PDB file of C-alpha atoms in Angstrom:
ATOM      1  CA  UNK E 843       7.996   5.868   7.768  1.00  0.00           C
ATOM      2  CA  UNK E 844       9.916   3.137   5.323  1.00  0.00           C
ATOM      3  CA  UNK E 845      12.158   2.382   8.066  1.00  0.00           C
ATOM      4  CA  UNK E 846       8.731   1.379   9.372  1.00  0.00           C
ATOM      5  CA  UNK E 847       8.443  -2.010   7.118  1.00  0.00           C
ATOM      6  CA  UNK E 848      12.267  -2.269   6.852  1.00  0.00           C
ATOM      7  CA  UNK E 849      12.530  -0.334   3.445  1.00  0.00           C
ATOM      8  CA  UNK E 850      14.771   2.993   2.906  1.00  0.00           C
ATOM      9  CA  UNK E 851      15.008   4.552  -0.145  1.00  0.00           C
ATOM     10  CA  UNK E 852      18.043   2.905  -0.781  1.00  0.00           C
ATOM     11  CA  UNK E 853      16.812  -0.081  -0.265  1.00  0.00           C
ATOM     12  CA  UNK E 854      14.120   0.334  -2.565  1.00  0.00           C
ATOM     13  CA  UNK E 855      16.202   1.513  -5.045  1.00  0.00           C
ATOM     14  CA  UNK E 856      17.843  -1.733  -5.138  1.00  0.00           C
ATOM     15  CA  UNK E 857      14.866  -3.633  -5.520  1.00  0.00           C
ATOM     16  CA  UNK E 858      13.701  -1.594  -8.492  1.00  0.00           C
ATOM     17  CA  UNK E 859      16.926  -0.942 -10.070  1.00  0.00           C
ATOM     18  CA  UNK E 860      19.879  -3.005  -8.360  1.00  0.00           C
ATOM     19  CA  UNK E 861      18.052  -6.541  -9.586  1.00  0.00           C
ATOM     20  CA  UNK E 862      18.823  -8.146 -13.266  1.00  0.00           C
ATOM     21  CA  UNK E 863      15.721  -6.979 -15.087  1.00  0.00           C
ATOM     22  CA  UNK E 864      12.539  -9.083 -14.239  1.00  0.00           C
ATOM     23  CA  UNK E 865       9.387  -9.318 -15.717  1.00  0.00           C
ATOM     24  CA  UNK E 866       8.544  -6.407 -13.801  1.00  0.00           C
ATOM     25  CA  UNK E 867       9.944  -3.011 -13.035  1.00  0.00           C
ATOM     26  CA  UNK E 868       8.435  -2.055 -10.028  1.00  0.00           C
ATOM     27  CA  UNK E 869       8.418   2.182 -10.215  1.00  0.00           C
ATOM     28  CA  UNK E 870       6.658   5.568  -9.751  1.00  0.00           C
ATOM     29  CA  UNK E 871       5.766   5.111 -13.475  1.00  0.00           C
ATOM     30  CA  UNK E 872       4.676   1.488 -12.633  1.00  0.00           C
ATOM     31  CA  UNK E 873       2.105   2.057  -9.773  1.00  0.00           C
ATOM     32  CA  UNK E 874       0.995   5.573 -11.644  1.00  0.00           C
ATOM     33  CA  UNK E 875       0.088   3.446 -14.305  1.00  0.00           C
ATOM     34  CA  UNK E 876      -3.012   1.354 -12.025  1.00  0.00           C
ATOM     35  CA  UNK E 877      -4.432   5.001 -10.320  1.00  0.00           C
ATOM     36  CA  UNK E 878      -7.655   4.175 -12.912  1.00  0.00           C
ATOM     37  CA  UNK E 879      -7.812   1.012 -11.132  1.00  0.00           C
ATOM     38  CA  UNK E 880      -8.464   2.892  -8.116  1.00  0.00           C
ATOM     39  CA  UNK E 881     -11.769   3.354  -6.246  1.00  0.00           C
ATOM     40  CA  UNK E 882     -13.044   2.981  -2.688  1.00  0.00           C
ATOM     41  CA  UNK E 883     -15.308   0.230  -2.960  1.00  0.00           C
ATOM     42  CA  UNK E 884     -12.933  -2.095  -4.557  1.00  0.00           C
ATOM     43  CA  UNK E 885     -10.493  -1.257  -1.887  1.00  0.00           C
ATOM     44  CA  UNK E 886     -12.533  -1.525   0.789  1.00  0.00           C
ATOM     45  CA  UNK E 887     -13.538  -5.152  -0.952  1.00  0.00           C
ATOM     46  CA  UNK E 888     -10.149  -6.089  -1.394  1.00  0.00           C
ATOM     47  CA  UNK E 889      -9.377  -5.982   2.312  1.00  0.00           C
ATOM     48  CA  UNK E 890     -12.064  -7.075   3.452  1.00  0.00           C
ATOM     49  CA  UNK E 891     -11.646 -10.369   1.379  1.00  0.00           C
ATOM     50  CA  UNK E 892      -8.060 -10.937   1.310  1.00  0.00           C
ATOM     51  CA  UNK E 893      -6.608  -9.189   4.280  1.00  0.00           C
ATOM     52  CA  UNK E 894      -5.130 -12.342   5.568  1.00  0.00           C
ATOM     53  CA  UNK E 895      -3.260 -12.985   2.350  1.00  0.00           C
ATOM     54  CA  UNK E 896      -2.638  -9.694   2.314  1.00  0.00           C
ATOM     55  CA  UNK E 897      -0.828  -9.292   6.051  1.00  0.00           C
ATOM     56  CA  UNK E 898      -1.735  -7.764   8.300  1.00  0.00           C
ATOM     57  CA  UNK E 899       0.849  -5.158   7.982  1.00  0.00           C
ATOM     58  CA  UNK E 900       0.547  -3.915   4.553  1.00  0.00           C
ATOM     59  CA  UNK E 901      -3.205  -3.378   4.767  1.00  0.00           C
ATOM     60  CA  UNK E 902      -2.221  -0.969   8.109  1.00  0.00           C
ATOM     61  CA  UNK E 903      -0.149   0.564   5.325  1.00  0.00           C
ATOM     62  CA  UNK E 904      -2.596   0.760   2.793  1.00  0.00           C
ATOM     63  CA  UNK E 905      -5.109   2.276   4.978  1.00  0.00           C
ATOM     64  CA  UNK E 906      -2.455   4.472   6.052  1.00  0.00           C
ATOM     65  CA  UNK E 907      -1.816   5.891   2.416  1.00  0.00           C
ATOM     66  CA  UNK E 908      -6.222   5.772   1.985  1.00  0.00           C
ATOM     67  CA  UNK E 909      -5.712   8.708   4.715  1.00  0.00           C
ATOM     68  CA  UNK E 910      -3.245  10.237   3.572  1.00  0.00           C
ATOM     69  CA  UNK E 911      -4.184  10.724   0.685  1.00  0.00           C
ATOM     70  CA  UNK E 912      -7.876  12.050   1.521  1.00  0.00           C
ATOM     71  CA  UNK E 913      -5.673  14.646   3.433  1.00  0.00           C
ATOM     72  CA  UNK E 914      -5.920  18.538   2.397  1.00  0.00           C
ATOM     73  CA  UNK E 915      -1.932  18.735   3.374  1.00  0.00           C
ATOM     74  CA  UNK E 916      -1.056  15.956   0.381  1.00  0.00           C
ATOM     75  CA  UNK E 917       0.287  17.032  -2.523  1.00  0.00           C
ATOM     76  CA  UNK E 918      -1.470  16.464  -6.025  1.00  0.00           C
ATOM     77  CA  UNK E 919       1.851  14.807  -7.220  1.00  0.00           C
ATOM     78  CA  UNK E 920       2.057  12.349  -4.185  1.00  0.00           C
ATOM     79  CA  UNK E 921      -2.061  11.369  -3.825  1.00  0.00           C
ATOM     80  CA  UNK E 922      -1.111  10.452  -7.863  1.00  0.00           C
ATOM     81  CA  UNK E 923       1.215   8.186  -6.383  1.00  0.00           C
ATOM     82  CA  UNK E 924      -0.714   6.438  -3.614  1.00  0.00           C
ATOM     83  CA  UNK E 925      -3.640   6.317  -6.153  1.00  0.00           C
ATOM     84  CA  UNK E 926      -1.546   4.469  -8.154  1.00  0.00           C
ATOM     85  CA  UNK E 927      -0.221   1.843  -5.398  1.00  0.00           C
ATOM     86  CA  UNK E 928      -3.754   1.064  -3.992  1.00  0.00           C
ATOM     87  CA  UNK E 929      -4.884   0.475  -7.192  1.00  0.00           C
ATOM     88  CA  UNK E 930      -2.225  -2.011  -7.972  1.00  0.00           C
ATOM     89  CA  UNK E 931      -3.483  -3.736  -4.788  1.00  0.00           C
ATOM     90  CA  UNK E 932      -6.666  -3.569  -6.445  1.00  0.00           C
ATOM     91  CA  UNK E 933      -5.823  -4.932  -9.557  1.00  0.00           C
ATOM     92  CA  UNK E 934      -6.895  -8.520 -10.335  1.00  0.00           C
ATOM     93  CA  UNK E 935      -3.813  -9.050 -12.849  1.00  0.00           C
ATOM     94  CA  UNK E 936      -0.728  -7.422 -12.049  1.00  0.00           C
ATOM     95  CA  UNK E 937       2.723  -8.790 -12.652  1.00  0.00           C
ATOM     96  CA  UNK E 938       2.599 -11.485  -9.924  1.00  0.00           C
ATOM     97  CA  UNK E 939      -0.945 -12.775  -9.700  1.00  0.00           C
ATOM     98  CA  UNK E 940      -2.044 -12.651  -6.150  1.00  0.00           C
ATOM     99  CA  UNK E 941      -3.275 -16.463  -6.204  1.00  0.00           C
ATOM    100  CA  UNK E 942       0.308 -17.684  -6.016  1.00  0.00           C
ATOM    101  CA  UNK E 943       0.818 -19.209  -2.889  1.00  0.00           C
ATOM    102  CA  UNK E 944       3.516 -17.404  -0.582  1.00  0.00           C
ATOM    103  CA  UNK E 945       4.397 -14.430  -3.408  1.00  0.00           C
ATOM    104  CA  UNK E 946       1.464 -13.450  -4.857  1.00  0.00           C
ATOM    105  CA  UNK E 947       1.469 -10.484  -3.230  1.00  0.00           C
ATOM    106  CA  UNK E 948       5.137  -9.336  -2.735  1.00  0.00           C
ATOM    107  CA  UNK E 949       4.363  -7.198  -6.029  1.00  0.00           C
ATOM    108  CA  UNK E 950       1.597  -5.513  -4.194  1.00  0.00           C
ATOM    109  CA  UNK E 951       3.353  -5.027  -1.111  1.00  0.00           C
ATOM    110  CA  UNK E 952       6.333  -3.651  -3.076  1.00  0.00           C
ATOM    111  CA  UNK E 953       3.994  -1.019  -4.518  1.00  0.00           C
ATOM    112  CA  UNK E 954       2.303   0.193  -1.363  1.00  0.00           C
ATOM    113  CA  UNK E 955       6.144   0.221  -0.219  1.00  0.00           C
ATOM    114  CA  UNK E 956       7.348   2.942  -2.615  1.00  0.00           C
ATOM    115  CA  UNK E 957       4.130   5.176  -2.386  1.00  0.00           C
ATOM    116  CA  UNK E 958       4.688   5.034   1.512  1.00  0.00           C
ATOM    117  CA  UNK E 959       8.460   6.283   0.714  1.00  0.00           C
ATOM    118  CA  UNK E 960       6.564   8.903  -1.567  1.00  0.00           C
ATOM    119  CA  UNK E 961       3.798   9.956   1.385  1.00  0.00           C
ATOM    120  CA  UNK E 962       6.170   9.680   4.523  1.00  0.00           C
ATOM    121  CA  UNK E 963       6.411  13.000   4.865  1.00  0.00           C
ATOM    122  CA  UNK E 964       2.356  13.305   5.328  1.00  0.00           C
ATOM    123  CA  UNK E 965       2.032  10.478   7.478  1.00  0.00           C
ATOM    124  CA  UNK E 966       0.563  11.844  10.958  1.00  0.00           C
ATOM    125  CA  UNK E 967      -0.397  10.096  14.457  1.00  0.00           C
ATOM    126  CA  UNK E 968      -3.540  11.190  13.032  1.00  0.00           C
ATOM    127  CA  UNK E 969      -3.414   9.440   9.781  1.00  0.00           C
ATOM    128  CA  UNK E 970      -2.076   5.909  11.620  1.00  0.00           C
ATOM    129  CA  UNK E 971      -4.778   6.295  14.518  1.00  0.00           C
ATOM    130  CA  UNK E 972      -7.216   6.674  11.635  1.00  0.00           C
ATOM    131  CA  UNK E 973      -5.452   3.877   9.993  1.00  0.00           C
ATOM    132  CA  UNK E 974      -5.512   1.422  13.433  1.00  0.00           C
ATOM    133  CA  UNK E 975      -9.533   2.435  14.014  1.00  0.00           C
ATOM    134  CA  UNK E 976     -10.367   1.034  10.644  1.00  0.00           C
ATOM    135  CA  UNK E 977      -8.511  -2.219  10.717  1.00  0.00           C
ATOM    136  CA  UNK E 978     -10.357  -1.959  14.567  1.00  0.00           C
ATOM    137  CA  UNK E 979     -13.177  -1.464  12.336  1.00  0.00           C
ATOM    138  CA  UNK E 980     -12.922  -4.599   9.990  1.00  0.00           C
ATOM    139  CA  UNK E 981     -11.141  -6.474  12.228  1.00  0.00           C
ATOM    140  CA  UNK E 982     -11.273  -6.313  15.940  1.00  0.00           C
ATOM    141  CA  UNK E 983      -9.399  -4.203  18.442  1.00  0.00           C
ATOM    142  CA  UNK E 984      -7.168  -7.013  18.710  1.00  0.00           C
ATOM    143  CA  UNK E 985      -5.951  -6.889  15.486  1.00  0.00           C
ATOM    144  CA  UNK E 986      -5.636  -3.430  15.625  1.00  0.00           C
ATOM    145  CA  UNK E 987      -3.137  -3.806  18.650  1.00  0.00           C
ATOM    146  CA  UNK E 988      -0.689  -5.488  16.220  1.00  0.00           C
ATOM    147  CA  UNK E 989       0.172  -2.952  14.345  1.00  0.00           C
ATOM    148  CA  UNK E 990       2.635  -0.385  14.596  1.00  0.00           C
TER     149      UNK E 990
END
């Protein structure tokens, strides 16, 4: 699944621990740390509002992880994790501020990028075709072509 957006663990790795130290260590511990942030509404707000900030792409993502996580066959320790990242997307102050034109949500996309290496394994046809119907939902079935 994170060869999906171009990310392997190694890769990810990299970005979290490979860098010089930013103002932002983006982790498990990190993302864990916004699961209060959490809720359906606000998620369902956020895309709705800012989906073309967002990209296209991560919100497929996002949606993907919403799914996975409201599946029986997810792990307590992983839903903690996706909990986490979608609540970082949440967020309305996180380490970048999503106003920044361009980068403001590289952060965000970063954190829905490690709980997707976290969920991979629980990522179905199912879950994406769930995932695809909702952004066919919100968006049109056009949109919902362009992701993969």
């Amino acid at each position: 699944m994170a060869e999906q957006i171009n990310v392997n663990e190694e890769d990810l790795k990299e970005f979290t621990d490979g860098e010089p130290k930013q103002d932002y260590d983006m982790n498990e511990d990190t993302i864990n740390a916004y699961q209060d942030k959490y809720s359906e509404d606000g998620l369902w707000q956020k895309i709705k509002k800012y989906a073309t900030k967002i990209g296209l792409d991560v919100v497929y993502k996002a949606l993907q992880l919403y799914y996975v996580a409201r599946s029986p066959e997810c792990p307590t320790r992983v839903k903690a994790g996706i909990y986490g990242a979608l609540g970082y997307l949440i967020a309305p102050i996180d380490f970048i501020p999503d106003i920044m034109p361009g980068v403001g949500y590289t952060d965000d996309a970063a954190a829905i990028a490690l709980a997707l290496v976290l969920a991979q394994a629980y990522i179905t046809d199912e879950i994406k075709q769930q995932a695809k119907a909702k952004i066919a939902d919100f968006f049109g079935e056009e949109y919902a072509q362009k992701v993969s």
